[in-house]
Coordinates of C-alpha atoms in Angstrom, one line a residue:
M1 CA -53.9 -23.8 -47.5
Q2 CA -52.7 -21.3 -44.9
R3 CA -55.2 -20.9 -42.1
Q4 CA -56.5 -17.4 -41.4
R5 CA -55.1 -15.8 -38.2
R6 CA -57.7 -15.7 -35.5
Q7 CA -58.6 -12.4 -33.7
Y8 CA -59.0 -12.7 -29.9
M9 CA -61.4 -10.6 -27.8
P10 CA -62.0 -10.6 -24.1
L11 CA -64.0 -13.8 -23.1
R12 CA -67.4 -13.6 -21.6
K13 CA -68.6 -15.9 -18.7
Y14 CA -70.2 -18.5 -20.9
Q15 CA -67.1 -18.5 -23.2
R16 CA -64.9 -19.2 -20.2
R17 CA -67.0 -22.1 -19.1
N18 CA -66.8 -23.6 -22.6
L19 CA -63.1 -23.1 -22.7
Q20 CA -62.6 -24.8 -19.3
Q21 CA -64.6 -27.8 -20.5
R22 CA -62.6 -28.0 -23.7
I23 CA -59.3 -27.9 -21.6
L24 CA -60.5 -30.7 -19.4
N25 CA -61.5 -32.9 -22.4
Q26 CA -58.0 -32.7 -23.8
T27 CA -55.1 -34.9 -22.8
L28 CA -52.5 -32.8 -20.9
W29 CA -49.3 -33.6 -19.1
V30 CA -47.0 -31.7 -16.8
M31 CA -43.2 -31.4 -17.3
P32 CA -41.1 -30.4 -14.3
S33 CA -38.3 -27.9 -15.3
E34 CA -34.9 -27.4 -13.9
N35 CA -36.2 -24.5 -11.9
N36 CA -39.1 -26.3 -10.4
L37 CA -41.6 -24.5 -12.7
M38 CA -44.7 -26.2 -13.9
I39 CA -45.1 -26.1 -17.7
T40 CA -48.5 -27.2 -19.2
K41 CA -48.4 -28.5 -22.7
A42 CA -51.3 -29.7 -24.9
Q43 CA -51.4 -32.3 -27.7
E44 CA -50.6 -31.2 -31.2
E45 CA -54.1 -31.9 -32.5
A46 CA -55.7 -29.7 -29.8
Q47 CA -57.4 -26.6 -31.1
I48 CA -56.7 -24.5 -28.0
E49 CA -54.5 -21.5 -28.3
I50 CA -51.8 -21.0 -25.7
Q51 CA -52.9 -17.4 -25.3
D52 CA -56.3 -18.6 -24.0
I53 CA -54.6 -20.9 -21.5
Q54 CA -52.5 -18.1 -20.2
L55 CA -55.5 -15.9 -19.8
E56 CA -57.4 -18.6 -17.9
A57 CA -54.4 -19.5 -15.7
G58 CA -53.9 -15.8 -14.7
M59 CA -50.5 -15.8 -16.3
P60 CA -49.1 -12.6 -17.8
K61 CA -50.3 -12.0 -21.4
A62 CA -47.9 -10.9 -24.1
T63 CA -47.9 -7.1 -24.7
S64 CA -47.9 -5.3 -28.0
N65 CA -46.5 -1.9 -29.0
K66 CA -49.2 -1.5 -31.6
N67 CA -51.4 1.5 -30.9
L68 CA -49.6 2.0 -27.6
C69 CA -50.3 5.7 -27.2
K70 CA -53.8 5.8 -28.8
K71 CA -57.1 5.9 -26.9
T72 CA -55.3 6.1 -23.5
Q73 CA -58.3 7.7 -21.9
D74 CA -59.9 4.3 -21.4
D75 CA -56.8 2.8 -19.7
Q76 CA -56.9 1.6 -16.1
K77 CA -55.5 4.0 -13.6
F78 CA -54.1 3.4 -10.1
L79 CA -55.3 5.9 -7.6
V80 CA -52.2 5.8 -5.5
I81 CA -50.3 9.1 -5.8
P82 CA -46.6 9.5 -4.6
T83 CA -45.8 12.0 -1.9
K84 CA -44.0 14.8 -3.7
G85 CA -40.4 15.3 -2.9
I86 CA -40.0 12.4 -0.4
E87 CA -41.4 9.2 -2.1
Y88 CA -37.9 8.2 -3.4
I89 CA -36.6 7.7 0.1
H90 CA -39.0 4.6 0.6
G91 CA -37.0 2.5 -1.9
A92 CA -34.5 0.0 -0.7
A93 CA -32.3 -2.7 -2.1
T94 CA -33.0 -6.4 -1.4
R95 CA -30.3 -7.1 1.2
M96 CA -29.9 -9.7 3.8
T97 CA -27.4 -11.3 6.2
V98 CA -26.3 -14.8 5.3
C99 CA -24.0 -17.4 6.8
I100 CA -20.8 -18.5 5.0
D101 CA -18.2 -20.7 6.7
N102 CA -19.9 -20.2 10.1
S103 CA -19.7 -16.4 9.8
Q104 CA -22.2 -13.7 8.9
Y105 CA -21.8 -11.6 5.7
P106 CA -24.0 -9.1 3.9
L107 CA -25.6 -10.1 0.6
I108 CA -27.6 -8.2 -2.0
I109 CA -30.0 -9.7 -4.6
D110 CA -29.7 -7.6 -7.7
S111 CA -32.3 -8.2 -10.4
G112 CA -30.3 -6.0 -12.8
A113 CA -27.1 -8.1 -12.7
H114 CA -26.8 -10.9 -15.2
C115 CA -24.3 -12.8 -13.1
S116 CA -23.4 -13.2 -9.4
I117 CA -20.2 -11.4 -8.5
V118 CA -17.8 -10.8 -5.6
A119 CA -14.7 -8.5 -5.4
S120 CA -11.2 -10.0 -5.1
N121 CA -10.2 -7.7 -2.3
Y122 CA -13.4 -8.8 -0.4
M123 CA -12.3 -12.4 -0.8
D124 CA -8.8 -11.6 0.4
H125 CA -10.2 -9.9 3.5
H126 CA -12.7 -12.5 4.5
F127 CA -11.7 -15.9 2.9
P128 CA -7.9 -16.7 3.0
N129 CA -6.5 -19.1 0.4
W130 CA -9.6 -18.7 -1.8
E131 CA -7.4 -18.8 -5.0
K132 CA -6.9 -22.6 -4.5
R133 CA -10.6 -23.2 -5.3
L134 CA -10.8 -20.8 -8.3
F135 CA -12.1 -22.0 -11.7
P136 CA -11.3 -20.3 -15.0
A137 CA -14.0 -18.0 -16.4
K138 CA -14.9 -18.0 -20.1
E139 CA -15.7 -14.3 -20.1
K140 CA -12.7 -12.1 -19.1
N141 CA -14.3 -8.6 -19.1
F142 CA -17.7 -7.5 -17.7
K143 CA -19.4 -4.1 -18.1
S144 CA -21.0 -2.0 -15.4
S145 CA -22.3 1.5 -15.1
S146 CA -18.8 2.6 -14.0
G147 CA -16.9 0.9 -16.9
K148 CA -15.3 -2.4 -17.6
M149 CA -14.2 -4.9 -14.9
K150 CA -11.8 -7.8 -15.4
S151 CA -12.6 -11.2 -14.0
I152 CA -10.1 -13.5 -12.4
G153 CA -12.2 -16.6 -12.4
T154 CA -15.2 -18.2 -10.7
I155 CA -15.7 -19.8 -7.3
I156 CA -18.6 -21.8 -5.7
K157 CA -19.5 -20.8 -2.2
E158 CA -22.2 -22.4 0.0
I159 CA -24.5 -19.7 1.3
I160 CA -27.0 -20.4 4.1
I161 CA -30.1 -18.1 4.2
P162 CA -31.7 -18.1 7.7
H163 CA -35.4 -19.0 8.0
R164 CA -37.6 -19.6 11.0
I165 CA -38.8 -23.0 9.7
G166 CA -35.5 -24.2 8.2
N167 CA -32.3 -22.7 6.8
I168 CA -31.9 -22.7 3.0
R169 CA -28.6 -23.7 1.4
L170 CA -27.6 -22.4 -2.0
N171 CA -24.4 -23.0 -4.0
P172 CA -24.1 -20.2 -6.4
E173 CA -21.2 -19.7 -8.8
L174 CA -19.6 -16.3 -8.1
V175 CA -17.5 -14.4 -10.7
V176 CA -14.5 -12.9 -8.9
L177 CA -13.8 -9.4 -10.3
E178 CA -10.3 -7.9 -9.9
D179 CA -11.0 -4.2 -9.9
S180 CA -14.4 -4.1 -8.2
H181 CA -15.1 -2.1 -5.0
I182 CA -18.3 -3.9 -4.0
Q183 CA -18.0 -4.8 -0.3
R184 CA -20.6 -7.6 -0.3
I185 CA -21.6 -10.6 -2.3
L186 CA -24.1 -9.9 -5.1
L187 CA -26.5 -12.5 -6.4
G188 CA -27.5 -11.9 -10.0
T189 CA -30.2 -13.2 -12.3
D190 CA -28.2 -16.4 -13.0
C191 CA -28.6 -17.6 -9.4
Q192 CA -32.2 -16.2 -9.2
R193 CA -33.2 -18.3 -12.3
M194 CA -31.4 -21.4 -11.1
Y195 CA -33.2 -21.4 -7.7
G196 CA -36.4 -19.6 -8.7
I197 CA -35.9 -16.6 -6.5
D198 CA -38.7 -14.1 -6.8
I199 CA -38.7 -10.6 -5.3
Y200 CA -42.0 -9.1 -4.1
N201 CA -42.1 -5.3 -3.7
S202 CA -45.2 -5.2 -1.6
K203 CA -45.5 -3.2 1.7
N204 CA -44.2 -6.3 3.5
R205 CA -41.2 -7.0 1.3
N206 CA -40.3 -10.6 0.9
I207 CA -38.7 -13.1 -1.4
A208 CA -39.8 -16.6 -2.5
I209 CA -37.4 -19.3 -3.3
G210 CA -38.7 -22.2 -5.4
T211 CA -42.3 -23.1 -5.4
N212 CA -42.6 -24.0 -1.7
K213 CA -44.7 -21.3 -0.1
E214 CA -43.3 -22.2 3.4
N215 CA -39.9 -20.9 2.3
K216 CA -41.3 -17.4 1.7
F217 CA -40.1 -15.1 4.4
S218 CA -40.1 -11.3 5.1
L219 CA -37.1 -9.1 5.3
D220 CA -37.1 -6.1 7.7
I221 CA -35.8 -3.4 5.4
H222 CA -35.3 -0.8 8.1
Q223 CA -33.2 -3.2 10.2
I224 CA -31.1 -4.3 7.2
S225 CA -30.6 -0.7 6.0
T226 CA -29.2 0.3 9.4
H227 CA -27.0 -2.7 9.6
D228 CA -25.7 -2.1 6.0
A229 CA -25.1 1.6 6.7
L230 CA -22.8 0.7 9.6
E231 CA -21.2 -2.1 7.5
D232 CA -20.6 0.3 4.6
L233 CA -19.1 3.0 6.8
L234 CA -16.9 0.4 8.6
N235 CA -15.7 -0.9 5.2
E236 CA -15.0 2.6 4.0
F237 CA -12.9 3.5 7.1
R238 CA -11.7 0.0 7.9
E239 CA -8.1 1.2 8.1
G240 CA -8.9 3.3 11.2
Q241 CA -8.7 2.0 14.7
F242 CA -11.9 2.3 16.7
S243 CA -12.7 1.4 20.3
T244 CA -14.6 -1.9 20.7
T245 CA -16.6 -0.5 23.6
L246 CA -18.6 1.9 21.4
T247 CA -22.2 1.1 20.8
I248 CA -23.7 0.9 17.3
K249 CA -25.3 4.3 17.7
Q250 CA -22.0 5.8 18.8
K251 CA -20.1 4.2 15.9
L252 CA -22.6 5.5 13.4
S253 CA -22.4 9.0 14.8
L254 CA -18.6 9.0 14.6
L255 CA -18.4 7.4 11.2
K256 CA -20.9 9.9 9.8
I257 CA -18.7 12.7 10.9
L258 CA -15.7 11.1 9.3
R259 CA -17.6 10.6 6.0
K260 CA -18.8 14.2 6.1
N261 CA -15.2 15.3 6.4
G262 CA -13.8 12.5 4.2
P263 CA -11.2 14.5 2.1
P264 CA -8.8 15.0 5.1
F265 CA -8.0 11.3 5.1
S266 CA -5.4 9.5 2.9
I267 CA -7.0 6.1 2.4
G268 CA -5.1 3.3 0.6
K269 CA -2.9 4.7 -2.2
E270 CA -4.6 8.2 -2.4
P271 CA -2.1 11.1 -3.0
L272 CA -0.8 13.3 -0.2
G273 CA -2.3 16.6 0.6
K274 CA -0.5 19.9 0.1
I275 CA -1.1 22.5 2.7
R276 CA -2.2 25.8 1.2
G277 CA -0.6 29.1 2.3
H278 CA 2.2 27.7 4.6
D279 CA 5.2 27.1 2.3
I280 CA 8.6 27.1 3.9
E281 CA 11.5 29.4 2.9
L282 CA 15.1 28.6 3.6
Y283 CA 17.9 31.0 4.2
L284 CA 21.6 30.2 4.1
D285 CA 24.4 31.9 6.1
G286 CA 27.0 33.5 4.0
E287 CA 27.0 35.0 0.6
R288 CA 27.6 33.6 -2.9
P289 CA 29.5 31.8 -4.2
Y290 CA 28.5 28.9 -2.0
P291 CA 31.3 26.8 -0.5
P292 CA 32.3 23.6 -2.5
I293 CA 31.0 21.4 0.3
L294 CA 27.4 22.3 -0.7
R295 CA 27.9 21.0 -4.3
R296 CA 28.8 17.3 -4.0
P297 CA 28.9 14.4 -6.5
P298 CA 26.6 11.4 -6.2
C299 CA 27.4 8.5 -3.9
P300 CA 28.4 5.2 -5.5
A301 CA 25.6 2.7 -5.7
G302 CA 25.6 -1.1 -6.3
L303 CA 22.9 -3.0 -8.2
E304 CA 20.7 -3.7 -5.1
T305 CA 21.1 -0.1 -4.0
R306 CA 20.1 1.2 -7.4
S307 CA 16.9 -0.8 -7.5
E308 CA 15.9 0.6 -4.1
I309 CA 16.8 4.2 -5.1
E310 CA 14.7 3.8 -8.2
K311 CA 11.7 2.5 -6.2
H312 CA 11.9 5.4 -3.7
I313 CA 12.3 8.0 -6.4
N314 CA 9.4 6.8 -8.4
E315 CA 7.3 6.9 -5.3
L316 CA 8.2 10.5 -4.6
L317 CA 7.6 11.4 -8.2
D318 CA 4.1 9.9 -8.0
M319 CA 3.3 11.8 -4.9
D320 CA 4.6 15.1 -6.5
V321 CA 7.2 15.5 -3.7
I322 CA 10.1 15.9 -6.1
R323 CA 10.6 16.9 -9.8
K324 CA 13.2 16.3 -12.4
I325 CA 15.7 19.1 -13.1
G326 CA 16.1 20.2 -16.7
H327 CA 19.5 20.0 -18.4
N328 CA 19.7 23.8 -18.9
E329 CA 19.1 24.8 -15.3
I330 CA 22.0 26.3 -13.3
L331 CA 23.2 24.1 -10.4
K332 CA 24.7 25.7 -7.3
I333 CA 23.9 23.2 -4.6
T334 CA 23.5 19.4 -4.9
T335 CA 23.1 17.0 -1.9
P336 CA 23.9 13.3 -2.4
F337 CA 21.3 10.7 -1.3
L338 CA 21.9 7.1 -0.4
I339 CA 20.1 4.1 0.9
T340 CA 20.1 3.0 4.5
W341 CA 18.6 -0.1 6.0
H342 CA 16.5 -0.5 9.1
D343 CA 14.9 -3.9 10.2
G344 CA 15.3 -5.2 6.6
N345 CA 13.5 -2.2 5.1
S346 CA 15.3 0.4 2.9
R347 CA 15.1 4.2 3.5
L348 CA 16.2 7.1 1.2
S349 CA 18.5 9.3 3.3
G350 CA 20.2 12.5 2.4
E351 CA 23.6 13.7 3.4
L352 CA 22.1 17.0 4.7
R353 CA 24.7 17.8 7.4
A354 CA 26.6 20.3 5.3
L355 CA 23.4 22.0 4.1
N356 CA 22.0 22.1 7.7
N357 CA 25.3 23.7 9.0
Y358 CA 24.8 26.6 6.6
T359 CA 21.0 27.0 7.1
K360 CA 19.7 29.8 9.4
A361 CA 17.9 28.3 12.3
D362 CA 14.1 28.7 12.8
R363 CA 13.6 29.5 16.5
N364 CA 9.9 28.7 16.6
P365 CA 9.3 26.8 19.9
I366 CA 8.0 23.2 19.8
T367 CA 5.7 21.8 22.5
T368 CA 7.5 19.8 25.1
I369 CA 6.3 16.2 25.3
P370 CA 5.8 16.1 29.1
H371 CA 3.8 19.3 29.0
A372 CA 1.6 17.8 26.2
L373 CA 1.0 14.5 27.9
D374 CA 0.3 15.9 31.4
K375 CA -3.1 17.2 30.1
L376 CA -4.3 13.7 29.2
E377 CA -4.3 12.1 32.6
K378 CA -7.9 13.0 33.5
A379 CA -9.4 12.8 30.0
K380 CA -12.2 10.3 29.5
H381 CA -12.4 10.4 25.7
I382 CA -9.1 10.6 23.7
A383 CA -8.5 10.6 20.0
R384 CA -5.2 10.7 18.1
M385 CA -4.6 11.8 14.5
D386 CA -1.3 11.5 12.6
F387 CA -0.7 13.5 9.5
M388 CA 0.5 11.3 6.7
K389 CA 4.2 12.0 5.9
G390 CA 3.6 15.4 7.6
F391 CA 6.7 17.3 6.2
H392 CA 5.9 16.1 2.7
Q393 CA 2.5 17.9 2.9
N394 CA 4.2 21.3 3.5
G395 CA 5.4 23.1 0.3
V396 CA 8.6 24.9 -0.4
K397 CA 8.7 28.4 -1.9
Q398 CA 10.0 28.6 -5.4
N399 CA 13.3 30.5 -4.5
S400 CA 14.1 27.8 -1.9
M401 CA 13.7 24.7 -4.1
K402 CA 17.2 25.3 -5.6
L403 CA 18.7 24.8 -2.2
I404 CA 17.3 21.2 -1.7
R405 CA 18.4 19.5 -4.9
I406 CA 19.4 15.9 -4.6
I407 CA 21.9 14.0 -6.9
F408 CA 22.3 10.3 -7.6
Y409 CA 22.9 8.0 -10.5
M410 CA 19.4 8.7 -12.0
G411 CA 20.2 12.4 -12.3
I412 CA 19.3 15.5 -10.3
H413 CA 15.9 16.2 -8.8
E414 CA 14.6 19.0 -6.5
Y415 CA 12.1 18.9 -3.7
T416 CA 8.9 20.7 -4.1
R417 CA 7.9 19.7 -0.5
I418 CA 9.9 19.7 2.7
P419 CA 12.2 16.7 2.9
F420 CA 12.8 14.7 6.0
G421 CA 16.1 15.6 7.7
I422 CA 16.1 19.3 6.8
K423 CA 17.1 21.6 9.7
N424 CA 14.0 23.8 10.0
A425 CA 11.3 21.2 9.1
P426 CA 10.1 20.4 12.6
A427 CA 9.9 24.1 13.7
N428 CA 8.2 25.2 10.5
F429 CA 5.6 22.4 10.6
Q430 CA 4.9 23.1 14.3
R431 CA 4.3 26.8 13.4
T432 CA 1.9 25.7 10.7
M433 CA -0.1 23.5 13.0
D434 CA -0.1 26.2 15.8
T435 CA -1.4 28.7 13.2
I436 CA -4.1 26.4 11.8
F437 CA -5.4 25.2 15.2
Q438 CA -4.7 28.2 17.3
E439 CA -8.3 28.6 18.5
E440 CA -8.6 24.9 19.4
I441 CA -5.3 24.9 21.3
L442 CA -6.2 28.0 23.4
E443 CA -9.6 26.4 24.3
G444 CA -7.6 23.6 26.1
W445 CA -8.9 20.4 24.5
M446 CA -6.2 19.8 21.9
V447 CA -2.5 19.1 21.9
V448 CA -0.3 19.5 18.9
Y449 CA 3.2 18.0 18.7
I450 CA 4.6 18.6 15.2
D451 CA 2.5 16.1 13.0
D452 CA 0.7 14.4 15.9
I453 CA -2.5 15.9 17.4
I454 CA -4.4 14.6 20.4
I455 CA -8.0 15.5 21.1
Y456 CA -9.4 14.9 24.6
S457 CA -12.6 15.7 26.4
E458 CA -14.8 14.6 29.3
T459 CA -18.1 14.0 27.5
W460 CA -19.0 12.1 24.3
E461 CA -21.0 15.0 22.8
D462 CA -18.1 17.4 23.2
H463 CA -15.6 14.9 21.7
L464 CA -17.7 14.4 18.5
Q465 CA -18.0 18.2 18.2
Y466 CA -14.2 18.6 18.6
I467 CA -13.4 16.0 16.0
D468 CA -15.8 17.6 13.6
R469 CA -14.2 21.0 14.1
V470 CA -10.7 19.7 13.5
L471 CA -11.6 17.8 10.4
S472 CA -13.6 20.7 9.0
K473 CA -10.4 22.9 9.2
C474 CA -8.3 20.3 7.4
T475 CA -10.4 20.2 4.3
P476 CA -10.0 23.8 3.1
I477 CA -6.2 23.8 3.4
N478 CA -5.9 20.2 1.9
L479 CA -4.2 18.7 5.0
K480 CA -4.6 14.9 5.1
S481 CA -4.1 12.5 8.0
S482 CA -3.1 8.8 7.8
L483 CA -6.2 6.8 8.7
K484 CA -4.1 3.8 9.6
K485 CA -2.4 5.8 12.4
C486 CA -5.6 7.4 13.7
N487 CA -7.1 6.2 17.0
F488 CA -10.7 7.0 17.8
F489 CA -12.0 6.4 21.4
Q490 CA -9.4 3.7 22.1
Q491 CA -9.2 2.8 25.8
E492 CA -5.4 3.1 25.4
F493 CA -3.0 3.7 22.6
L494 CA 0.7 4.7 22.0
A495 CA 1.5 8.3 21.5
L496 CA 4.9 10.1 21.6
G497 CA 6.6 7.0 23.0
H498 CA 4.0 6.6 25.9
K499 CA 1.0 4.4 26.6
V500 CA -1.9 6.9 27.0
S501 CA -5.3 6.3 28.5
G502 CA -7.8 8.2 30.6
F503 CA -6.3 6.7 33.8
I504 CA -2.6 6.1 33.3
L505 CA 0.4 7.6 31.4
A506 CA 3.1 4.9 31.2
I507 CA 6.2 4.0 29.2
D508 CA 5.9 2.2 26.0
Q509 CA 7.1 -1.3 26.9
N510 CA 8.4 -1.9 23.4
K511 CA 10.9 0.9 24.0
V512 CA 11.9 -0.7 27.3
A513 CA 12.4 -4.1 25.6
E514 CA 14.7 -2.5 23.0
V515 CA 16.9 -1.1 25.7
L516 CA 17.0 -4.3 27.7
Q517 CA 18.2 -6.2 24.6
K518 CA 21.1 -3.9 24.0
Q519 CA 24.6 -4.7 25.2
V520 CA 26.7 -2.6 27.5
P521 CA 27.7 0.6 25.7
K522 CA 31.2 0.4 24.2
N523 CA 31.7 4.0 23.3
I524 CA 30.5 7.5 24.2
K525 CA 28.0 7.6 21.4
E526 CA 26.2 4.5 22.6
M527 CA 26.2 5.8 26.2
Q528 CA 24.7 9.1 25.1
S529 CA 21.9 7.2 23.4
L530 CA 21.1 5.4 26.6
L531 CA 21.2 8.6 28.6
G532 CA 18.9 10.3 26.1
F533 CA 16.4 7.5 26.6
A534 CA 16.6 7.9 30.4
S535 CA 16.1 11.6 30.2
Y536 CA 13.1 11.2 27.9
Y537 CA 11.3 9.1 30.5
R538 CA 12.8 10.9 33.5
N539 CA 9.3 11.4 35.0
H540 CA 8.8 7.7 35.2
I541 CA 12.2 6.8 36.7
K542 CA 12.7 7.7 40.4
N543 CA 16.0 9.6 41.3
V544 CA 17.1 9.3 37.6
Y545 CA 19.8 12.0 37.9
H546 CA 21.3 10.5 41.1
I547 CA 21.4 7.0 39.5
T548 CA 23.1 8.2 36.3
S549 CA 25.5 10.8 37.8
S550 CA 28.7 8.7 37.3
V551 CA 27.6 7.7 33.8
Y552 CA 27.2 11.3 32.9
K553 CA 30.7 12.0 34.1
L554 CA 31.9 9.2 31.7
C555 CA 30.7 11.3 28.7
S556 CA 32.6 14.4 29.8
K557 CA 35.3 15.8 27.5
D558 CA 38.5 14.9 29.3
V559 CA 37.4 11.6 30.9
V560 CA 38.7 8.2 29.6
F561 CA 35.8 6.0 28.6
E562 CA 35.9 3.0 31.0
I563 CA 33.1 0.8 32.3
T564 CA 33.8 0.3 36.0
K565 CA 31.8 -1.9 38.3
E566 CA 29.9 1.1 39.7
R567 CA 29.0 2.4 36.2
R568 CA 27.9 -1.1 35.2
N569 CA 25.6 -1.3 38.1
E570 CA 24.1 2.1 37.2
Y571 CA 23.6 0.9 33.7

């Protein structure tokens, strides 16, 4: 016969004493679990309900949704009331700094993640050759709030958690995700259950590992938040070059300004910017019909050249620098493009000499390099910004696009941005920069040379203000700089072929080494290249014109090219 279900009411004092006596009279045993938890179990013939034991032991009691919203006036109420509008700022994630392979790394304990994860790009950056210790993962895809993520496999890393009594070693299994952007290791509930990690959200936040109370330690949330804020900002702008002499407070101030003006930076594979309101217009000398030299067939290309052309063209199409020409469009000018090689790398170069000969020159003046660099000798704080593929960020007006069409074996395309090698590109881009930053240049703390800008000041506060002003002007016009080529507060850096710092202005020794490795010039073109180098650094070479006088005569029109002993000594 089925036993009738018992109804339970809150126990009175004498009932509790009777229950305790009944528990002591029964034969009980303790079973240690894998997670060091203590499970109490009674004999089968015992008449004690497990619900009563949980109540006596102070363990959580099972809840019921029955009559959940009825008679709520008798429910217990906490008297703590949140501060309106600001209470949410007191929350913080459970973060800490741990030791892995004798180095410190940030870690977060996430009670909402069902597994422990780490990003593949994070492993590439911090742990070389980690793929050799990778295990296959049963699950290939994981879901998150931002979508699905693909797993590469799993890896086991030893993590040391510091503690004043004794460090704690864990060996969690981490799922390596391919397309995750998390810049720290995340311990999920799998590791928390395995090691019995409990999070206590009291005023003094702490976590407990296992059942040993001595291993319970507090985490300073404010200190960790500050550290993680700097860590997050450094990870976000890790491509930039920052001075190692800056304090943590100075780095935070600078990085916050960069984040506030984040859009002016091209980070990773982000697309180029396109400057608004400064499109270039080209004009040709002469009237139609254009001479035949401006409409040329494509250059022949071998298999290796074709693969390189295809790679460069697809890159330009992805950046919206060129577009494909339709079959019904009238063609008047076509310029052949070919592949050139430099230091083992391929470049897409256009045969633009004919087009440049017929293009009307733009006479806008360009800042001279010596004049620009002379202002930096007494500067205490210097920053340099380089606009990514500067000419490609400047648009071309619709009626000028037909003049810069390129032809090769893949068909005909036309530039929608200024191509490199076009005649008026430097002058037009210099005018654009002078117009945008006219006020900053006149105030005397900024130098602009085509797509390079240098900001200099005598005080830290002024320098931060100047950087903020420059970046805030870049955002509205969609002008982006290359973060990899930006230097912030470096003690010295290379700019315009010179080594620049607040104390010296010297020649780039890499340029000097290139000249020293060259052989004696064998023709006028090679000699002119050498003389151009000497003229560029004439302020650093004493009596340069006296030394090179006979070499200059060698490049004259009616002089036979001959390297005499005197000329060799001058060389």
